[in-house]
Short mmCIF file of C-alpha atoms in Angstrom, two decimals:
data_model
loop_
_atom_site.label_atom_id
_atom_site.label_comp_id
_atom_site.label_asym_id
_atom_site.label_seq_id
_atom_site.Cartn_x
_atom_site.Cartn_y
_atom_site.Cartn_z
CA UNK W 1 2.73 39.00 43.82
CA UNK W 2 1.41 35.53 44.10
CA UNK W 3 1.99 33.95 40.71
CA UNK W 4 0.70 30.48 40.24
CA UNK W 5 2.66 28.45 37.78
CA UNK W 6 1.31 25.52 35.90
CA UNK W 7 2.86 22.25 37.00
CA UNK W 8 5.20 20.78 34.44
CA UNK W 9 4.02 17.47 33.03
CA UNK W 10 6.17 14.54 34.07
CA UNK W 11 7.84 12.24 31.60
CA UNK W 12 5.49 9.45 32.64
CA UNK W 13 2.40 11.56 31.96
CA UNK W 14 3.82 12.60 28.60
CA UNK W 15 4.53 9.00 27.62
CA UNK W 16 1.06 7.90 28.75
CA UNK W 17 -0.59 10.64 26.68
CA UNK W 18 1.58 9.71 23.70
CA UNK W 19 0.63 6.04 24.09
CA UNK W 20 -3.08 6.92 24.11
CA UNK W 21 -2.69 9.10 21.04
CA UNK W 22 -0.56 6.60 19.11
CA UNK W 23 -2.33 3.42 20.19
CA UNK W 24 -1.77 1.66 16.86
CA UNK W 25 2.00 2.08 17.11
CA UNK W 26 2.03 1.00 20.74
CA UNK W 27 0.05 -2.13 19.89
CA UNK W 28 2.36 -2.94 16.97
CA UNK W 29 5.46 -2.49 19.15
CA UNK W 30 3.96 -4.59 21.96
CA UNK W 31 2.89 -7.35 19.57
CA UNK W 32 6.39 -7.35 18.08
CA UNK W 33 8.04 -7.68 21.48
CA UNK W 34 5.63 -10.50 22.39
CA UNK W 35 6.15 -12.29 19.05
CA UNK W 36 9.93 -12.30 19.35
CA UNK W 37 10.23 -14.85 22.21
CA UNK W 38 7.24 -16.83 20.95
CA UNK W 39 8.88 -17.26 17.55
CA UNK W 40 12.16 -18.29 19.17
CA UNK W 41 10.69 -20.76 21.66
CA UNK W 42 8.00 -22.47 19.58
CA UNK W 43 8.19 -24.75 16.58
CA UNK W 44 6.10 -25.87 13.63
CA UNK W 45 2.69 -24.38 12.88
CA UNK W 46 2.64 -22.27 16.04
CA UNK W 47 5.80 -20.47 14.96
CA UNK W 48 4.34 -19.95 11.49
CA UNK W 49 1.12 -18.52 12.96
CA UNK W 50 3.09 -15.94 14.92
CA UNK W 51 5.62 -15.21 12.19
CA UNK W 52 3.25 -14.56 9.28
CA UNK W 53 1.82 -11.22 10.49
CA UNK W 54 5.20 -10.30 11.97
CA UNK W 55 6.91 -10.67 8.59
CA UNK W 56 4.17 -9.91 6.06
CA UNK W 57 2.38 -6.92 7.61
CA UNK W 58 4.08 -5.25 10.57
CA UNK W 59 7.32 -3.87 9.03
CA UNK W 60 5.41 -2.30 6.15
CA UNK W 61 2.76 -0.81 8.44
CA UNK W 62 5.42 0.88 10.55
CA UNK W 63 7.28 2.16 7.49
CA UNK W 64 4.09 3.56 5.95
CA UNK W 65 3.18 5.16 9.29
CA UNK W 66 6.62 6.81 9.39
CA UNK W 67 6.46 7.98 5.76
CA UNK W 68 2.85 9.23 5.84
CA UNK W 69 1.96 10.63 9.27
CA UNK W 70 -0.87 12.83 7.94
CA UNK W 71 -4.36 11.41 7.75
CA UNK W 72 -5.06 12.99 4.36
CA UNK W 73 -1.99 11.39 2.73
CA UNK W 74 -3.49 7.92 2.31
CA UNK W 75 -6.82 6.35 3.15
CA UNK W 76 -7.18 3.12 5.12
CA UNK W 77 -7.29 0.73 2.17
CA UNK W 78 -4.20 2.29 0.60
CA UNK W 79 -2.34 2.06 3.91
CA UNK W 80 -3.32 -1.59 4.27
CA UNK W 81 -2.25 -2.49 0.72
CA UNK W 82 1.02 -0.57 0.98
CA UNK W 83 1.73 -2.19 4.35
CA UNK W 84 1.67 -5.64 2.78
CA UNK W 85 3.62 -4.50 -0.28
CA UNK W 86 6.38 -2.71 1.58
CA UNK W 87 6.75 -5.58 4.06
CA UNK W 88 7.28 -7.96 1.18
CA UNK W 89 9.96 -5.56 -0.12
CA UNK W 90 11.65 -4.60 3.17
CA UNK W 91 12.11 -8.00 4.81
CA UNK W 92 14.11 -9.49 1.88
CA UNK W 93 16.30 -6.37 1.88
CA UNK W 94 17.00 -6.89 5.58
CA UNK W 95 17.87 -10.51 4.76
CA UNK W 96 20.16 -9.37 1.95
CA UNK W 97 22.02 -7.05 4.30
CA UNK W 98 22.27 -9.82 6.91
CA UNK W 99 23.78 -12.12 4.29
CA UNK W 100 26.87 -9.91 4.21
CA UNK W 101 27.30 -9.80 7.98
CA UNK W 102 29.03 -12.37 10.18
CA UNK W 103 25.65 -13.44 11.60
CA UNK W 104 24.25 -14.56 8.24
CA UNK W 105 20.67 -15.47 7.49
CA UNK W 106 19.50 -17.44 10.51
CA UNK W 107 16.38 -17.20 12.64
CA UNK W 108 17.77 -15.16 15.53
CA UNK W 109 19.50 -12.43 13.45
CA UNK W 110 16.48 -12.08 11.18
CA UNK W 111 14.09 -11.76 14.14
CA UNK W 112 16.38 -9.26 15.86
CA UNK W 113 16.84 -7.18 12.70
CA UNK W 114 13.16 -7.09 11.79
CA UNK W 115 12.26 -6.26 15.41
CA UNK W 116 14.80 -3.44 15.44
CA UNK W 117 13.44 -2.11 12.15
CA UNK W 118 9.84 -2.22 13.43
CA UNK W 119 10.68 -0.46 16.70
CA UNK W 120 12.76 2.18 14.90
CA UNK W 121 9.96 2.89 12.40
CA UNK W 122 7.40 3.06 15.25
CA UNK W 123 9.55 5.63 17.03
CA UNK W 124 10.00 7.69 13.86
CA UNK W 125 6.27 7.51 13.11
CA UNK W 126 5.37 8.59 16.65
CA UNK W 127 7.82 11.50 16.45
CA UNK W 128 6.55 12.66 13.04
CA UNK W 129 2.92 12.40 14.17
CA UNK W 130 3.67 14.33 17.37
CA UNK W 131 4.87 17.28 15.29
CA UNK W 132 1.44 17.61 13.63
CA UNK W 133 -1.77 19.12 14.92
CA UNK W 134 -4.36 16.64 16.19
CA UNK W 135 -6.70 17.26 13.26
CA UNK W 136 -3.89 16.54 10.74
CA UNK W 137 -2.51 13.45 12.48
CA UNK W 138 -3.39 9.96 11.28
CA UNK W 139 -4.80 7.74 13.98
CA UNK W 140 -6.66 4.47 14.01
CA UNK W 141 -9.99 4.35 15.74
CA UNK W 142 -10.45 1.16 17.69
CA UNK W 143 -14.17 0.57 17.92
CA UNK W 144 -16.44 -2.31 17.18
CA UNK W 145 -19.45 -1.71 15.01
CA UNK W 146 -22.72 -1.61 16.87
CA UNK W 147 -25.28 -4.17 15.81
CA UNK W 148 -28.81 -2.92 16.32
CA UNK W 149 -30.47 -6.22 17.17
CA UNK W 150 -33.66 -4.52 18.31
CA UNK W 151 -34.14 -2.73 15.00
CA UNK W 152 -33.55 -5.85 12.89
CA UNK W 153 -36.22 -8.11 11.59
CA UNK W 154 -36.20 -11.82 12.32
CA UNK W 155 -34.64 -12.71 8.97
CA UNK W 156 -31.85 -10.16 9.37
CA UNK W 157 -31.06 -11.44 12.88
CA UNK W 158 -30.88 -15.04 11.64
CA UNK W 159 -28.64 -14.07 8.73
CA UNK W 160 -26.34 -12.06 11.00
CA UNK W 161 -26.09 -14.92 13.48
CA UNK W 162 -25.39 -17.36 10.63
CA UNK W 163 -22.66 -15.08 9.29
CA UNK W 164 -21.00 -14.81 12.71
CA UNK W 165 -21.21 -18.59 13.18
CA UNK W 166 -19.70 -19.23 9.74
CA UNK W 167 -16.80 -16.85 10.44
CA UNK W 168 -16.08 -18.61 13.74
CA UNK W 169 -16.30 -22.00 11.99
CA UNK W 170 -13.91 -20.84 9.23
CA UNK W 171 -11.36 -19.55 11.73
CA UNK W 172 -11.59 -22.78 13.72
CA UNK W 173 -11.13 -24.85 10.57
CA UNK W 174 -8.11 -22.78 9.56
CA UNK W 175 -6.53 -23.25 12.98
CA UNK W 176 -7.16 -27.00 12.81
CA UNK W 177 -5.64 -27.31 9.32
CA UNK W 178 -2.55 -25.33 10.30
CA UNK W 179 -1.94 -27.24 13.52
CA UNK W 180 -2.65 -30.72 12.07
CA UNK W 181 -0.95 -30.99 8.68
CA UNK W 182 -1.97 -33.87 6.42
CA UNK W 183 0.46 -36.77 6.20
CA UNK W 184 1.56 -37.17 2.59
CA UNK W 185 3.43 -39.82 0.67
CA UNK W 186 7.13 -39.56 1.34
CA UNK W 187 8.12 -40.36 -2.24
CA UNK W 188 6.92 -39.77 -5.77
CA UNK W 189 7.11 -41.87 -8.90
CA UNK W 190 7.94 -40.12 -12.11
CA UNK W 191 7.74 -42.20 -15.29
#
């Protein structure tokens, strides 16, 4: 008999399919690995700009993804709120543990520990999601909303363009304020 067997998927194909399915976790892990050298090699406001999302959002997002792999467990707003809340709780605990190690609380050990925690939680979340059916699994859809310019009236188009311009202006102003801090008095007088 001539039996045709199905070719076994390679490890590379499996990892590529997993990366497509778990794009949010892949992006978080990649951003973490990019942030690590940037936070070590930069100073001042640039370091702060990279460190804020790394410390305030990412550890909590990965922990919530690992704890709640099903899409019906939490909705998007709850996941977002819990991501910030758990990050604010987890990072100080990592610092507390580091305080009792020989490395102490310094920049490099904190970055390494938080990076390790994020990558571990991403791996656990990907594993837990892979054990679920596709219709049960939580996944983030990356799509931009479509703006129907042709169906809008002139007033709606002007308001939309003004809103987009104001958002760009606000982001630019925020970047300028962060990168150029105001020079203050170096002393105070208290009578």
